[in-house]
Coordinates of C-alpha atoms in Angstrom, one line a residue:
M1 CA 126.9 -9.3 -33.7
V2 CA 129.6 -9.4 -31.0
K3 CA 129.2 -6.7 -28.3
E4 CA 131.7 -5.6 -25.7
L5 CA 131.9 -2.9 -23.1
I6 CA 135.2 -1.4 -22.2
I7 CA 135.2 0.7 -19.0
N8 CA 138.1 2.9 -18.2
S9 CA 138.2 4.5 -14.7
T10 CA 140.4 7.5 -14.1
P11 CA 140.6 10.1 -11.2
A12 CA 138.5 12.5 -13.4
G13 CA 135.7 10.0 -14.0
V14 CA 134.7 6.9 -15.9
T15 CA 134.6 6.5 -19.7
I16 CA 132.6 3.7 -21.2
A17 CA 133.0 2.4 -24.8
L18 CA 130.4 0.2 -26.4
I19 CA 132.0 -2.0 -29.2
E20 CA 130.0 -3.8 -31.8
D21 CA 132.1 -6.2 -34.0
K22 CA 135.3 -4.4 -32.9
Q23 CA 133.9 -1.0 -34.0
L24 CA 133.2 1.8 -31.5
V25 CA 129.5 2.8 -31.6
E26 CA 128.9 4.6 -28.3
L27 CA 131.1 6.5 -25.9
H28 CA 129.9 7.7 -22.5
K29 CA 131.7 9.8 -20.0
E30 CA 130.7 10.1 -16.3
Q31 CA 132.4 12.8 -14.4
I32 CA 133.0 12.4 -10.7
N33 CA 131.3 15.8 -10.0
N34 CA 128.2 15.3 -12.2
N35 CA 125.4 16.0 -9.7
Y36 CA 122.7 16.5 -12.3
A37 CA 122.4 13.1 -14.0
V38 CA 119.2 12.0 -15.7
G39 CA 116.9 10.2 -13.2
D40 CA 118.2 12.1 -10.1
I41 CA 115.4 13.5 -7.9
Y42 CA 115.7 16.9 -6.2
L43 CA 113.5 18.8 -3.7
G44 CA 113.0 21.8 -6.0
R45 CA 111.8 25.2 -4.9
I46 CA 109.6 27.1 -7.4
K47 CA 111.4 30.3 -8.1
K48 CA 109.3 31.9 -10.9
I49 CA 106.0 31.1 -12.6
M50 CA 106.0 32.0 -16.4
P51 CA 102.3 32.1 -17.6
G52 CA 103.4 33.0 -21.1
L53 CA 105.5 29.8 -21.4
N54 CA 103.1 27.8 -19.2
A55 CA 106.1 26.8 -17.3
A56 CA 108.1 27.4 -14.1
F57 CA 111.7 28.0 -13.2
V58 CA 112.8 25.8 -10.3
D59 CA 115.8 26.1 -8.0
V60 CA 117.6 22.7 -7.7
G61 CA 121.0 24.2 -6.7
Y62 CA 122.3 24.6 -10.2
E63 CA 123.9 27.9 -11.3
K64 CA 120.9 28.4 -13.6
D65 CA 117.3 27.7 -12.6
A66 CA 115.9 24.5 -14.1
F67 CA 112.9 24.5 -16.4
L68 CA 109.6 22.7 -15.7
H69 CA 106.9 22.8 -18.3
Y70 CA 103.2 22.2 -17.6
F71 CA 103.2 19.1 -19.8
D72 CA 106.0 17.6 -17.7
L73 CA 104.1 18.0 -14.4
G74 CA 102.4 14.6 -14.8
P75 CA 98.7 13.9 -14.3
Q76 CA 99.1 13.1 -10.6
V77 CA 101.3 16.1 -9.6
Q78 CA 98.6 17.2 -7.0
S79 CA 99.1 13.8 -5.2
L80 CA 102.9 14.3 -5.2
I81 CA 102.4 17.9 -3.7
K82 CA 100.0 16.5 -1.1
L83 CA 102.4 13.6 -0.2
T84 CA 105.3 16.1 0.1
K85 CA 103.4 18.4 2.5
I86 CA 102.3 15.4 4.6
K87 CA 105.9 14.1 4.9
R88 CA 107.4 17.5 5.5
N89 CA 104.9 18.1 8.3
G90 CA 105.6 14.7 9.8
S91 CA 101.9 13.9 10.3
V92 CA 101.8 10.4 8.7
T93 CA 104.2 7.5 8.9
G94 CA 104.7 4.8 6.3
T95 CA 106.6 4.8 3.0
L96 CA 104.1 3.3 0.6
L97 CA 100.9 4.8 -0.8
D98 CA 98.3 2.4 0.5
N99 CA 96.7 5.0 2.9
L100 CA 97.1 8.0 0.5
K101 CA 93.9 9.2 -1.2
L102 CA 95.0 10.1 -4.7
E103 CA 93.9 13.5 -6.1
A104 CA 92.2 14.0 -9.4
D105 CA 94.3 14.2 -12.5
I106 CA 95.1 17.8 -13.6
N107 CA 93.5 19.2 -16.7
K108 CA 95.7 18.4 -19.8
A109 CA 95.0 21.9 -21.2
G110 CA 95.3 23.7 -17.9
K111 CA 97.6 26.5 -16.7
I112 CA 100.7 26.1 -14.5
S113 CA 99.7 28.9 -12.2
D114 CA 96.6 26.9 -11.2
V115 CA 98.9 24.1 -9.9
L116 CA 102.1 25.6 -8.7
A117 CA 102.9 28.7 -6.7
K118 CA 106.1 30.6 -5.9
N119 CA 108.3 29.1 -3.2
M120 CA 106.4 25.8 -3.2
L121 CA 108.5 22.7 -2.6
L122 CA 108.1 20.0 -5.2
P123 CA 110.1 16.8 -5.8
V124 CA 111.4 16.9 -9.4
Q125 CA 113.3 14.5 -11.6
I126 CA 116.1 15.4 -14.0
A127 CA 114.8 14.7 -17.5
K128 CA 117.7 16.5 -19.4
E129 CA 121.1 17.3 -18.0
P130 CA 122.4 20.9 -18.3
I131 CA 123.3 21.5 -21.9
S132 CA 125.2 24.5 -23.2
T133 CA 123.8 27.7 -21.5
K134 CA 120.6 26.0 -20.3
G135 CA 119.9 24.6 -16.9
P136 CA 118.4 21.1 -16.4
R137 CA 115.0 20.2 -17.8
L138 CA 112.7 18.7 -15.2
S139 CA 109.7 16.5 -14.8
S140 CA 107.6 15.9 -11.7
D141 CA 106.1 12.8 -13.3
I142 CA 108.5 10.7 -11.2
S143 CA 109.5 7.2 -12.3
I144 CA 112.2 4.8 -11.1
A145 CA 113.7 2.4 -13.7
G146 CA 114.9 -1.1 -13.0
R147 CA 116.2 -3.9 -15.2
Y148 CA 112.8 -5.4 -16.2
V149 CA 110.2 -2.8 -15.0
V150 CA 109.8 0.9 -14.3
L151 CA 107.9 1.9 -11.2
V152 CA 105.5 4.8 -11.6
P153 CA 104.0 6.2 -8.3
F154 CA 100.4 7.6 -8.1
S155 CA 99.1 5.3 -10.8
N156 CA 97.5 1.8 -11.0
T157 CA 98.1 1.2 -14.7
I158 CA 100.2 -1.7 -16.0
S159 CA 101.6 -1.2 -19.5
V160 CA 103.8 -3.4 -21.6
S161 CA 106.6 -2.4 -24.1
K162 CA 105.3 -2.3 -27.6
K163 CA 108.3 -4.3 -28.8
I164 CA 106.9 -7.4 -27.0
K165 CA 104.6 -8.6 -29.8
S166 CA 103.1 -11.8 -28.5
N167 CA 99.7 -11.3 -26.8
T168 CA 100.2 -14.4 -24.7
E169 CA 103.5 -13.1 -23.3
R170 CA 102.1 -9.6 -22.7
N171 CA 99.2 -11.1 -20.8
R172 CA 101.5 -13.4 -18.8
L173 CA 103.7 -10.5 -17.8
K174 CA 100.7 -8.4 -16.8
K175 CA 99.4 -11.1 -14.5
I176 CA 102.7 -11.5 -12.8
I177 CA 102.9 -7.8 -12.0
E178 CA 99.3 -7.5 -11.0
S179 CA 99.8 -10.2 -8.4
I180 CA 102.9 -8.5 -6.7
K181 CA 102.6 -4.7 -7.2
P182 CA 101.6 -2.5 -4.3
Q183 CA 98.5 -0.3 -4.4
N184 CA 98.7 3.1 -6.1
F185 CA 101.8 2.2 -8.0
G186 CA 101.8 1.8 -11.8
V187 CA 104.4 -0.4 -13.6
I188 CA 105.8 -0.3 -17.1
I189 CA 107.1 -3.7 -18.3
R190 CA 110.3 -3.3 -20.3
T191 CA 111.3 -5.2 -23.4
V192 CA 114.1 -7.2 -21.7
S193 CA 111.5 -8.8 -19.4
E194 CA 110.2 -11.0 -22.2
G195 CA 110.5 -14.7 -21.1
R196 CA 111.5 -13.8 -17.5
G197 CA 110.1 -15.7 -14.6
V198 CA 108.1 -14.6 -11.5
A199 CA 111.1 -14.6 -9.2
E200 CA 113.2 -12.3 -11.4
M201 CA 110.3 -9.9 -12.0
Q202 CA 109.4 -9.8 -8.3
K203 CA 113.0 -9.2 -7.2
D204 CA 113.4 -6.3 -9.6
L205 CA 110.1 -4.7 -8.5
L206 CA 110.9 -5.1 -4.8
D207 CA 114.3 -3.4 -5.5
L208 CA 112.4 -0.4 -7.0
I209 CA 110.0 -0.3 -4.1
A210 CA 112.9 -0.2 -1.7
K211 CA 114.4 2.8 -3.7
W212 CA 111.0 4.6 -3.4
E213 CA 110.9 4.0 0.3
N214 CA 114.5 5.3 0.6
F215 CA 113.4 8.4 -1.3
I216 CA 110.3 9.0 0.9
K217 CA 112.3 8.6 4.1
K218 CA 114.6 11.4 3.0
V219 CA 111.9 13.9 1.9
P220 CA 111.3 15.3 5.5
S221 CA 114.9 16.0 6.2
T222 CA 116.2 17.1 2.9
E223 CA 116.9 20.8 2.5
P224 CA 115.2 22.7 -0.4
S225 CA 117.1 22.6 -3.7
K226 CA 119.1 19.5 -2.6
R227 CA 119.2 16.0 -4.1
V228 CA 116.9 13.6 -2.4
W229 CA 117.7 10.4 -4.3
G230 CA 120.3 9.6 -7.0
E231 CA 120.4 7.2 -9.9
M232 CA 123.1 4.6 -10.1
D233 CA 126.4 5.5 -11.6
R234 CA 126.5 5.7 -15.5
S235 CA 128.3 2.4 -16.0
S236 CA 125.7 0.4 -14.0
T237 CA 122.8 2.3 -15.6
L238 CA 124.2 1.5 -19.1
I239 CA 124.7 -2.2 -18.2
R240 CA 121.1 -2.3 -16.8
D241 CA 119.7 -0.9 -20.0
I242 CA 121.7 -2.7 -22.7
L243 CA 123.1 -6.0 -21.2
N244 CA 121.8 -9.0 -23.1
P245 CA 123.1 -12.4 -24.2
D246 CA 124.9 -10.8 -27.2
F247 CA 127.5 -9.4 -25.0
T248 CA 130.7 -11.5 -24.8
N249 CA 132.9 -9.4 -22.5
V250 CA 132.8 -6.4 -20.1
Y251 CA 136.4 -5.3 -19.4
V252 CA 137.0 -3.0 -16.4
S253 CA 140.3 -1.2 -15.8
T254 CA 140.4 -0.9 -12.0
P255 CA 139.8 -3.6 -9.3
E256 CA 137.4 -1.4 -7.3
L257 CA 135.1 -0.7 -10.2
F258 CA 135.4 -4.3 -11.3
D259 CA 134.1 -5.5 -7.9
D260 CA 131.2 -3.1 -8.1
I261 CA 130.2 -4.0 -11.6
R262 CA 130.6 -7.7 -11.1
S263 CA 128.4 -7.5 -8.0
Y264 CA 125.8 -5.5 -9.9
V265 CA 125.7 -7.9 -12.8
H266 CA 125.4 -10.8 -10.4
D267 CA 122.3 -9.2 -8.9
I268 CA 120.6 -8.5 -12.2
S269 CA 121.7 -11.4 -14.3
P270 CA 123.8 -14.0 -12.4
E271 CA 124.4 -16.2 -15.5
M272 CA 126.4 -13.3 -17.1
E273 CA 128.6 -12.6 -14.2
K274 CA 131.5 -14.5 -15.9
I275 CA 131.7 -12.0 -18.8
V276 CA 132.9 -9.2 -16.4
K277 CA 136.7 -9.3 -16.5
L278 CA 139.4 -7.2 -14.9
Y279 CA 141.9 -5.8 -17.4
K280 CA 145.5 -6.5 -16.2
Q281 CA 147.8 -5.4 -19.0
K282 CA 150.3 -2.6 -18.5
E283 CA 149.2 -0.8 -21.8
P284 CA 146.3 1.6 -21.3
I285 CA 143.0 -0.2 -21.8
F286 CA 141.7 2.1 -24.6
D287 CA 145.0 1.7 -26.4
H288 CA 145.0 -2.0 -26.1
F289 CA 141.5 -2.4 -27.7
G290 CA 142.2 0.3 -30.4
I291 CA 139.6 2.6 -29.0
E292 CA 141.8 5.6 -28.6
K293 CA 142.7 5.5 -32.3
Q294 CA 139.0 5.1 -33.3
I295 CA 138.1 8.1 -31.1
K296 CA 140.7 10.3 -32.9
N297 CA 139.4 9.1 -36.3
A298 CA 135.7 9.4 -35.5
F299 CA 135.5 12.8 -33.8
G300 CA 136.3 16.2 -35.4
K301 CA 134.9 18.2 -38.3
T302 CA 135.9 15.8 -41.1
V303 CA 135.2 12.1 -40.9
N304 CA 136.8 9.9 -43.6
L305 CA 135.0 6.9 -45.0
P306 CA 136.7 3.7 -46.3
G307 CA 135.8 4.2 -49.9
G308 CA 137.4 7.7 -50.2
A309 CA 134.3 9.7 -49.5
Y310 CA 134.1 11.9 -46.4
L311 CA 131.6 13.7 -44.1
V312 CA 131.8 17.3 -42.9
V313 CA 130.1 17.7 -39.5
E314 CA 129.1 21.2 -38.4
H315 CA 127.5 22.2 -35.1
T316 CA 125.4 25.2 -34.3
E317 CA 123.3 26.2 -31.4
A318 CA 120.1 25.2 -33.2
L319 CA 121.0 22.2 -35.2
H320 CA 123.7 19.9 -36.6
V321 CA 124.5 19.8 -40.3
I322 CA 126.3 16.8 -42.0
D323 CA 127.5 17.2 -45.6
V324 CA 128.3 14.1 -47.7
N325 CA 131.2 14.5 -50.1
S326 CA 132.3 11.8 -52.7
G327 CA 135.9 12.9 -52.2
N328 CA 138.3 11.2 -54.6
R329 CA 135.9 8.5 -55.5
T330 CA 135.2 8.7 -59.2
A331 CA 132.9 7.0 -61.7
S332 CA 132.0 7.2 -65.3
K333 CA 129.2 9.5 -66.4
E334 CA 126.9 6.6 -67.2
N335 CA 127.3 5.3 -63.7
Q336 CA 127.0 8.5 -61.7
E337 CA 123.6 7.7 -60.2
E338 CA 124.8 4.2 -59.0
N339 CA 128.0 5.7 -57.6
A340 CA 126.0 8.4 -55.8
L341 CA 123.7 5.7 -54.2
Q342 CA 126.7 3.7 -53.1
V343 CA 128.5 6.7 -51.5
N344 CA 125.2 7.8 -49.8
K345 CA 124.6 4.3 -48.4
E346 CA 128.2 4.2 -47.1
A347 CA 127.7 7.7 -45.6
A348 CA 124.3 6.7 -44.0
K349 CA 126.0 3.8 -42.2
E350 CA 128.6 6.1 -40.7
I351 CA 126.1 8.8 -39.9
A352 CA 123.9 6.4 -37.9
R353 CA 127.1 5.5 -36.0
Q354 CA 128.1 9.1 -35.5
L355 CA 124.7 10.0 -34.0
R356 CA 125.1 7.4 -31.4
L357 CA 128.8 8.0 -30.9
R358 CA 128.6 11.7 -30.4
D359 CA 125.1 11.5 -28.8
M360 CA 124.0 14.3 -31.2
G361 CA 120.5 15.5 -30.4
G362 CA 117.9 18.0 -31.5
I363 CA 117.7 18.6 -35.3
V364 CA 120.2 17.0 -37.6
V365 CA 120.1 17.9 -41.3
I366 CA 122.0 15.7 -43.8
D367 CA 122.9 16.8 -47.3
F368 CA 123.4 13.6 -49.2
I369 CA 124.7 13.6 -52.8
D370 CA 121.9 14.3 -55.2
M371 CA 120.1 11.4 -56.8
H372 CA 117.6 11.7 -59.6
K373 CA 115.8 8.4 -59.4
P374 CA 112.9 8.3 -56.8
T375 CA 113.5 4.6 -56.3
N376 CA 117.1 5.3 -55.2
R377 CA 116.0 8.1 -52.8
K378 CA 113.5 5.7 -51.2
M379 CA 116.1 3.0 -51.0
L380 CA 118.4 5.3 -49.2
F381 CA 115.7 6.5 -46.8
D382 CA 114.7 2.9 -46.0
Y383 CA 118.3 1.9 -45.5
L384 CA 118.9 4.8 -43.1
R385 CA 115.8 3.9 -41.1
E386 CA 116.9 0.3 -40.8
L387 CA 120.3 1.4 -39.5
M388 CA 118.7 3.8 -37.0
L389 CA 116.8 0.9 -35.4
L390 CA 119.9 0.1 -33.3
D391 CA 119.7 3.6 -31.8
R392 CA 118.1 3.5 -28.3
A393 CA 117.4 7.3 -28.3
K394 CA 113.9 8.3 -29.6
H395 CA 114.2 9.7 -33.1
T396 CA 112.1 10.6 -36.2
I397 CA 113.4 10.5 -39.8
L398 CA 111.8 12.5 -42.5
P399 CA 112.0 11.4 -46.2
P400 CA 114.3 13.4 -48.4
S401 CA 113.0 16.9 -49.2
K402 CA 112.8 18.3 -52.8
F403 CA 116.3 19.8 -52.1
G404 CA 117.7 16.3 -51.3
L405 CA 118.0 17.0 -47.5
V406 CA 117.1 14.4 -44.9
Q407 CA 116.0 15.7 -41.5
I408 CA 116.3 13.8 -38.3
T409 CA 115.1 14.8 -34.8
R410 CA 116.8 12.8 -32.1
Q411 CA 116.2 12.8 -28.3
R412 CA 118.8 14.8 -26.4
V413 CA 119.0 14.3 -22.6
R414 CA 122.7 14.8 -22.1
P415 CA 125.3 17.2 -23.5
E416 CA 126.8 16.1 -26.8
M417 CA 130.0 14.0 -26.6
N418 CA 132.7 16.3 -27.9
I419 CA 136.3 15.3 -28.1
V420 CA 139.1 17.5 -29.4
T421 CA 141.0 15.5 -32.0
V422 CA 143.6 18.1 -32.9
E423 CA 146.7 18.7 -30.8
K424 CA 148.5 22.0 -30.0
C425 CA 151.4 22.6 -32.3
P426 CA 154.6 22.0 -30.3
A427 CA 156.5 24.5 -32.4
C428 CA 154.2 27.5 -31.9
G429 CA 152.3 26.5 -28.8
G430 CA 149.0 27.2 -30.6
T431 CA 149.9 30.8 -31.5
G432 CA 150.5 30.2 -35.2
E433 CA 153.9 31.8 -35.0
I434 CA 157.4 30.4 -34.2
K435 CA 160.7 32.0 -33.1
A436 CA 162.7 33.6 -35.8
S437 CA 165.1 31.1 -37.5
I438 CA 168.0 33.6 -37.2
V439 CA 167.8 33.3 -33.4
L440 CA 167.8 29.5 -33.4
M441 CA 171.6 29.1 -33.8
D442 CA 172.2 31.6 -31.0
D443 CA 170.0 29.5 -28.7
I444 CA 171.9 26.3 -29.7
E445 CA 175.3 27.9 -29.2
N446 CA 174.4 29.5 -25.8
N447 CA 173.2 26.1 -24.5
L448 CA 176.2 24.3 -26.0
N449 CA 178.6 26.8 -24.3
Y450 CA 176.8 26.2 -20.9
I451 CA 176.9 22.4 -21.2
L452 CA 180.6 22.2 -22.2
R453 CA 182.1 24.9 -20.0
E454 CA 179.8 25.1 -17.0
Q455 CA 178.8 21.4 -16.7
N456 CA 182.0 20.0 -18.3
E457 CA 180.1 17.4 -20.3
K458 CA 182.0 15.2 -22.7
G459 CA 181.0 13.2 -25.8
I460 CA 177.6 15.0 -26.3
T461 CA 175.3 14.7 -29.3
L462 CA 173.1 17.4 -30.7
S463 CA 169.8 16.2 -32.1
V464 CA 168.1 18.5 -34.5
H465 CA 165.8 18.7 -37.6
P466 CA 167.4 17.4 -40.8
Y467 CA 167.5 20.9 -42.3
I468 CA 169.4 22.3 -39.3
E469 CA 171.7 19.2 -39.3
A470 CA 172.6 20.0 -42.9
F471 CA 173.2 23.7 -42.1
I472 CA 175.6 22.8 -39.2
T473 CA 177.5 20.0 -40.9
K474 CA 177.7 20.8 -44.7
G475 CA 180.6 22.7 -46.2
I476 CA 184.3 22.8 -45.5
F477 CA 184.2 25.6 -43.0
N478 CA 181.0 24.5 -41.3
L479 CA 179.8 25.2 -37.8
Q480 CA 180.7 21.7 -36.5
R481 CA 184.4 22.3 -37.3
R482 CA 184.3 25.8 -35.8
W483 CA 182.8 24.3 -32.6
F484 CA 185.7 21.7 -32.5
F485 CA 188.3 24.5 -32.6
K486 CA 186.4 26.6 -30.1
Y487 CA 185.7 23.9 -27.4
G488 CA 188.4 21.4 -28.1
Q489 CA 186.0 18.4 -28.7
W490 CA 184.0 17.0 -31.5
I491 CA 180.2 17.6 -31.2
K492 CA 178.2 14.9 -32.9
V493 CA 175.1 16.2 -34.8
K494 CA 172.2 13.8 -35.4
A495 CA 169.2 14.4 -37.7
Q496 CA 165.8 13.6 -36.4
S497 CA 163.0 13.7 -39.0
S498 CA 160.3 13.7 -36.3
Y499 CA 161.5 17.0 -34.8
Y500 CA 159.8 20.3 -35.8
L501 CA 162.1 22.9 -37.5
N502 CA 163.4 24.7 -34.4
E503 CA 163.4 21.8 -32.0
F504 CA 166.8 20.6 -30.6
H505 CA 168.0 18.4 -27.7
F506 CA 171.4 17.6 -26.2
I507 CA 172.2 13.9 -25.5
S508 CA 174.9 12.9 -23.1
S509 CA 177.5 10.1 -23.6
K510 CA 175.2 7.9 -21.5
D511 CA 172.5 8.3 -24.1
E512 CA 170.4 10.5 -21.7
E513 CA 168.9 13.8 -22.5
I514 CA 170.6 16.8 -20.8
K515 CA 167.8 18.9 -19.2
L516 CA 168.4 22.6 -19.7

């Protein structure tokens, strides 16, 4: 599978497209003013304790208070509170945790009122960006992610990704980290670290420790509700998480962003620096790679499939519903079951792509075409699970219910990607109503009179819709002849099939539009 990243930078932000075998599978937008990105750490102030929810609302500067549940406090939240108080009081120097005595883990079944109090200051990390009417979702179980490892303060545990199957490799990676990690820091070893050497692992860990030290240095001086430490920009974060030898190209649209990304790739994976390329064509980068057209085809309520079937995607506050329709695809009565299976498999492939592309999260309910054979239903379920293995978001897929519905829960940490694929009607301006046809000829004649008598233009051409062109030119005593006798010059009338009904333009003898 050939993978490419296309990165388009504009004054409004950065849009990143992930292409697999020339097909758009992920689209990410990073706005310039997005101050609440996943991974950012704020010095939150506890605004309200909610015992009934076993949660707290926290002021992090957003228009709505952020939500922090007891389960998201982390077992070592008391140590984090203790460290924050010490640093804010300025009583202890140093940025690591060697001299800090860790507190006991909090009770897993405890109450939030036993841990937090109103107006308490607590560093919190954005776990979910603000979505819809909700504020950010927070966690005080702070972690800092790198290319190969994740640094977890107030812990001494080393864990290895379950996707690394070899026990020999798991033990090797654990020994490397044990020999270089500082005291009172835990480490999670990521899947991409498989096969990596000591130098690469150590460099990545040291970078994370430097970020932690930078965070700790800012804690004493940061005002409550302000950001203490920020994650990297979205493009660098995406490259950090997904870059692998399968990638053939990373195209960047602007020289400034190109330099930043090439420098970052050089730091994390020097051998892949050459795949980062600056796009130099005049045509917009998304148009050149066919991404803009794919976006228009893939987003919207109806998504057409190659075989003639189509999906209908509906969104509500609580869940997403996807309905599979066979469309104009037909089959004989004897082959209905096989036809339903083929349409469902084709739909499953597109649905797996749509979930990644739109970043749809929460509950997704899919209404596949009914199939009567249990073996076919199981085949479809297994096929969908296999397709969803490419999805990096945590998800769970339930087998088809007795009503033929498949339910998926998918992790949601950012607002769903929503792109408007319809355009405002140029004839009505989105109102659904256009100017009365009877007035159109008055408008044309008023403008014609102004151009010929006030501006003294010669040899002009009137471009209109074919219906209007016929109305003006057909017949013995047509309008075109009457204009000739009225103005003393012949007005050319040209039909333009691309115009809407009441659209018209005047073109000068120099083939330039006359602005009115």
